[in-house]
């Protein structure tokens, strides 16, 4: 069956792509469950985070800061700022999905990186809705199920540091982030954030370096904005310069 709007991908292709993303990312909830319990949270608290917060980067940032001995308020602030990006996704998706008002609060829970990426890749509204719904449902169910399995497993094996499982969360986060860095500016922001975060880690309380690292984005955008007028000015000067006849 094809999308009812001309030029759309077959519904089966959209579902296949959405399932692929949902399953691949949903399984990484196991790493979050292990990391969270290893950081000192209970199984119940860990599962509540996945059910209610449901944004992997923010969840990993929160438990990572807590594991480092950070203040809970600072850890929550870092997680909050990471999650703010979803509000901007929502502004765009609300136009593309055009869902009834009664459904929007429930759909908002699924506005994350993966659902946005799949939805924006579709050329028609029908495709956007199918991609968003299948990705969101698959990812939400798997993420929460694997979070539970990881949390119970971590509680059973005891010290996760002895198994090296404390590195699972950051590794998964980097694996998800790396493919998204496609432009020079994005790579510059990521590199500057890493340098700020690691450089300030020994001198600032746990959780604070993450907040400071967020300054890399406005700094890079400021420099990009300054370069654009300068480049335009040089091009204009070159075009206005007199040329010798040959």
CSV table of C-alpha atoms in Angstrom, one decimal:
chain,number,residue,atom,x,y,z
A,1,UNK,CA,0.0,0.0,0.0
A,2,UNK,CA,1.3,3.4,-1.0
A,3,UNK,CA,0.8,6.7,0.8
A,4,UNK,CA,-2.4,8.3,-0.2
A,5,UNK,CA,-0.5,11.5,-1.2
A,6,UNK,CA,1.4,11.4,-4.5
A,7,UNK,CA,5.1,10.8,-4.4
A,8,UNK,CA,5.1,9.2,-0.9
A,9,UNK,CA,7.0,6.1,0.1
A,10,UNK,CA,5.1,2.9,0.5
A,11,UNK,CA,3.7,2.5,4.0
A,12,UNK,CA,5.6,-0.7,4.5
A,13,UNK,CA,8.9,1.1,3.8
A,14,UNK,CA,8.1,3.8,6.3
A,15,UNK,CA,7.2,1.1,8.9
A,16,UNK,CA,10.4,-0.8,8.2
A,17,UNK,CA,12.6,2.2,8.6
A,18,UNK,CA,10.7,3.2,11.8
A,19,UNK,CA,11.0,-0.3,13.3
A,20,UNK,CA,14.7,-0.4,12.5
A,21,UNK,CA,15.4,2.9,14.4
A,22,UNK,CA,13.0,1.9,17.2
A,23,UNK,CA,14.6,-1.5,17.8
A,24,UNK,CA,18.2,-0.4,17.4
A,25,UNK,CA,17.9,2.5,19.9
A,26,UNK,CA,15.3,0.8,22.2
A,27,UNK,CA,17.8,-2.0,23.0
A,28,UNK,CA,20.2,0.6,24.5
A,29,UNK,CA,17.8,1.1,27.3
A,30,UNK,CA,19.5,-1.9,28.9
A,31,UNK,CA,22.7,0.2,29.2
A,32,UNK,CA,20.7,3.0,30.9
A,33,UNK,CA,19.2,0.5,33.4
A,34,UNK,CA,22.6,-0.8,34.3
A,35,UNK,CA,24.2,2.6,34.5
A,36,UNK,CA,21.4,4.1,36.6
A,37,UNK,CA,21.4,1.4,39.2
A,38,UNK,CA,25.2,1.4,39.2
A,39,UNK,CA,24.9,5.1,40.0
A,40,UNK,CA,22.9,4.5,43.1
A,41,UNK,CA,19.3,4.8,41.9
A,42,UNK,CA,16.8,2.0,42.7
A,43,UNK,CA,15.1,-0.1,40.1
A,44,UNK,CA,11.9,1.8,40.7
A,45,UNK,CA,13.5,5.2,40.3
A,46,UNK,CA,15.3,4.0,37.2
A,47,UNK,CA,12.1,2.7,35.6
A,48,UNK,CA,10.3,5.9,36.5
A,49,UNK,CA,12.9,8.0,34.7
A,50,UNK,CA,12.4,6.0,31.5
A,51,UNK,CA,8.6,6.1,31.7
A,52,UNK,CA,8.3,9.8,32.5
A,53,UNK,CA,11.4,11.5,31.1
A,54,UNK,CA,12.0,9.2,28.1
A,55,UNK,CA,14.9,11.1,26.5
A,56,UNK,CA,18.0,9.0,26.6
A,57,UNK,CA,20.6,11.8,26.6
A,58,UNK,CA,19.0,13.6,29.5
A,59,UNK,CA,18.6,10.4,31.4
A,60,UNK,CA,22.3,9.4,31.0
A,61,UNK,CA,23.4,12.9,31.9
A,62,UNK,CA,21.3,12.8,35.1
A,63,UNK,CA,22.6,9.5,36.4
A,64,UNK,CA,26.1,10.3,35.2
A,65,UNK,CA,26.2,13.5,37.3
A,66,UNK,CA,24.7,11.7,40.3
A,67,UNK,CA,27.3,8.9,40.0
A,68,UNK,CA,30.1,11.5,40.1
A,69,UNK,CA,28.7,12.8,43.4
A,70,UNK,CA,27.0,15.8,41.9
A,71,UNK,CA,24.2,17.8,43.6
A,72,UNK,CA,20.8,16.4,42.5
A,73,UNK,CA,19.6,19.9,41.5
A,74,UNK,CA,22.7,20.5,39.4
A,75,UNK,CA,22.3,17.0,37.8
A,76,UNK,CA,18.6,17.7,37.1
A,77,UNK,CA,19.5,21.1,35.6
A,78,UNK,CA,22.0,19.5,33.2
A,79,UNK,CA,19.4,17.0,32.1
A,80,UNK,CA,16.8,19.7,31.7
A,81,UNK,CA,19.0,21.7,29.4
A,82,UNK,CA,19.7,18.7,27.2
A,83,UNK,CA,16.0,18.0,27.0
A,84,UNK,CA,15.1,21.5,25.9
A,85,UNK,CA,15.9,20.7,22.4
A,86,UNK,CA,12.8,18.5,22.2
A,87,UNK,CA,10.7,21.6,22.6
A,88,UNK,CA,12.1,22.9,19.3
A,89,UNK,CA,11.5,19.6,17.6
A,90,UNK,CA,7.9,19.8,18.8
A,91,UNK,CA,7.4,23.2,17.1
A,92,UNK,CA,8.3,21.7,13.7
A,93,UNK,CA,6.5,18.3,14.3
A,94,UNK,CA,3.3,20.0,15.4
A,95,UNK,CA,3.0,21.6,11.9
A,96,UNK,CA,3.8,18.3,10.1
A,97,UNK,CA,1.7,16.0,12.1
A,98,UNK,CA,-1.3,18.3,12.6
A,99,UNK,CA,-2.8,16.1,15.3
A,100,UNK,CA,-6.1,16.8,17.1
A,101,UNK,CA,-5.7,18.8,20.2
A,102,UNK,CA,-6.7,15.9,22.4
A,103,UNK,CA,-3.9,13.8,21.1
A,104,UNK,CA,-1.1,16.3,21.3
A,105,UNK,CA,-0.2,16.0,25.0
A,106,UNK,CA,0.3,12.2,24.6
A,107,UNK,CA,2.3,12.6,21.3
A,108,UNK,CA,4.5,15.2,23.1
A,109,UNK,CA,5.9,12.4,25.2
A,110,UNK,CA,7.4,10.8,22.1
A,111,UNK,CA,9.0,13.9,20.7
A,112,UNK,CA,12.7,12.9,20.8
A,113,UNK,CA,15.7,12.7,18.4
A,114,UNK,CA,14.8,9.4,16.8
A,115,UNK,CA,11.1,10.1,16.2
A,116,UNK,CA,11.9,13.5,14.8
A,117,UNK,CA,14.5,12.2,12.5
A,118,UNK,CA,12.2,9.5,11.0
A,119,UNK,CA,9.3,11.8,10.7
A,120,UNK,CA,11.2,14.6,9.0
A,121,UNK,CA,12.6,12.1,6.5
A,122,UNK,CA,9.1,11.4,5.1
A,123,UNK,CA,7.8,13.5,2.1
A,124,UNK,CA,4.0,13.3,3.0
A,125,UNK,CA,1.9,13.9,6.1
A,126,UNK,CA,0.7,10.3,6.1
A,127,UNK,CA,4.3,9.1,6.1
A,128,UNK,CA,5.2,11.6,8.8
A,129,UNK,CA,2.4,10.3,11.0
A,130,UNK,CA,3.3,6.6,10.4
A,131,UNK,CA,7.0,7.1,10.9
A,132,UNK,CA,6.4,9.1,14.1
A,133,UNK,CA,3.9,6.7,15.6
A,134,UNK,CA,5.7,3.5,14.8
A,135,UNK,CA,9.1,4.8,15.9
A,136,UNK,CA,7.6,6.3,19.1
A,137,UNK,CA,5.7,3.2,20.1
A,138,UNK,CA,8.5,0.7,19.3
A,139,UNK,CA,11.1,2.8,21.1
A,140,UNK,CA,9.0,3.6,24.1
A,141,UNK,CA,8.0,0.0,24.7
A,142,UNK,CA,11.5,-1.4,24.1
A,143,UNK,CA,13.3,1.3,26.0
A,144,UNK,CA,11.3,0.8,29.1
A,145,UNK,CA,11.4,-3.0,28.9
A,146,UNK,CA,15.2,-3.0,28.5
A,147,UNK,CA,15.6,-0.4,31.2
A,148,UNK,CA,13.8,-2.8,33.6
A,149,UNK,CA,16.0,-5.7,32.5
A,150,UNK,CA,19.2,-3.7,32.8
A,151,UNK,CA,18.2,-2.3,36.2
A,152,UNK,CA,17.3,-5.8,37.6
A,153,UNK,CA,20.4,-7.3,36.1
A,154,UNK,CA,22.6,-4.6,37.6
A,155,UNK,CA,21.1,-5.0,41.0
A,156,UNK,CA,21.7,-8.8,40.8
A,157,UNK,CA,25.4,-8.6,39.8
A,158,UNK,CA,26.2,-5.9,42.3
A,159,UNK,CA,29.2,-3.6,41.6
A,160,UNK,CA,28.8,-2.5,38.0
A,161,UNK,CA,32.2,-0.8,38.0
A,162,UNK,CA,33.9,-4.2,38.5
A,163,UNK,CA,32.3,-5.3,35.2
A,164,UNK,CA,33.1,-2.1,33.4
A,165,UNK,CA,29.4,-1.5,32.8
A,166,UNK,CA,29.6,2.1,33.9
A,167,UNK,CA,31.1,2.9,30.5
A,168,UNK,CA,28.0,1.5,28.7
A,169,UNK,CA,26.0,4.7,29.0
A,170,UNK,CA,28.6,7.1,27.6
A,171,UNK,CA,29.4,4.6,24.9
A,172,UNK,CA,25.8,4.4,23.7
A,173,UNK,CA,25.4,8.1,23.9
A,174,UNK,CA,28.5,8.7,21.7
A,175,UNK,CA,27.3,6.1,19.2
A,176,UNK,CA,24.0,7.9,18.9
A,177,UNK,CA,25.5,11.4,18.7
A,178,UNK,CA,28.4,10.8,16.2
A,179,UNK,CA,26.2,10.2,13.1
A,180,UNK,CA,24.3,13.4,13.7
A,181,UNK,CA,27.5,15.6,13.5
A,182,UNK,CA,27.4,16.3,9.7
A,183,UNK,CA,28.6,19.9,9.4
A,184,UNK,CA,31.8,21.6,10.4
A,185,UNK,CA,29.9,23.8,12.8
A,186,UNK,CA,28.3,20.8,14.5
A,187,UNK,CA,31.7,19.1,14.9
A,188,UNK,CA,33.2,22.2,16.2
A,189,UNK,CA,30.5,22.6,18.8
A,190,UNK,CA,30.9,18.9,19.9
A,191,UNK,CA,34.7,19.2,20.1
A,192,UNK,CA,34.6,22.4,22.1
A,193,UNK,CA,32.0,20.9,24.4
A,194,UNK,CA,34.2,17.9,25.0
A,195,UNK,CA,37.2,20.1,25.8
A,196,UNK,CA,35.2,22.3,28.2
A,197,UNK,CA,33.6,19.3,29.9
A,198,UNK,CA,36.8,17.3,30.4
A,199,UNK,CA,39.0,20.4,31.2
A,200,UNK,CA,36.7,21.6,33.9
A,201,UNK,CA,35.9,18.2,35.4
A,202,UNK,CA,38.8,18.3,37.9
A,203,UNK,CA,38.0,21.8,39.2
A,204,UNK,CA,34.2,22.0,39.2
A,205,UNK,CA,31.5,20.0,41.1
A,206,UNK,CA,30.0,17.0,39.3
A,207,UNK,CA,27.3,18.1,36.9
A,208,UNK,CA,28.5,21.7,36.5
A,209,UNK,CA,31.0,20.9,33.6
A,210,UNK,CA,28.1,19.6,31.6
A,211,UNK,CA,26.3,22.9,32.0
A,212,UNK,CA,29.4,24.9,31.1
A,213,UNK,CA,30.0,22.7,28.1
A,214,UNK,CA,26.6,23.9,26.7
A,215,UNK,CA,28.2,27.3,26.2
A,216,UNK,CA,30.1,25.8,23.2
A,217,UNK,CA,27.0,26.0,21.1
A,218,UNK,CA,26.3,29.8,21.4
A,219,UNK,CA,30.0,30.5,21.1
A,220,UNK,CA,30.3,28.6,17.9
A,221,UNK,CA,27.2,30.2,16.4
A,222,UNK,CA,28.5,33.6,17.4
A,223,UNK,CA,31.7,33.0,15.5
A,224,UNK,CA,29.9,31.6,12.5
A,225,UNK,CA,27.7,34.7,12.5
A,226,UNK,CA,30.7,36.9,12.5
A,227,UNK,CA,32.4,35.0,9.7
A,228,UNK,CA,29.4,35.3,7.4
A,229,UNK,CA,29.4,39.1,7.0
A,230,UNK,CA,33.2,39.1,6.7
A,231,UNK,CA,33.1,36.6,3.9
A,232,UNK,CA,30.3,38.5,2.2
A,233,UNK,CA,32.3,41.7,2.5
A,234,UNK,CA,35.4,40.1,0.9
A,235,UNK,CA,33.3,38.8,-2.0
A,236,UNK,CA,31.8,42.2,-2.6
A,237,UNK,CA,35.2,43.8,-2.5
A,238,UNK,CA,36.5,41.3,-5.0
A,239,UNK,CA,33.6,41.9,-7.3
A,240,UNK,CA,33.9,45.7,-7.1
A,241,UNK,CA,37.7,45.7,-7.7
A,242,UNK,CA,38.7,47.0,-11.2
A,243,UNK,CA,39.9,44.4,-13.5
A,244,UNK,CA,42.6,44.8,-16.1
A,245,UNK,CA,41.6,44.3,-19.8
A,246,UNK,CA,43.4,41.4,-21.4
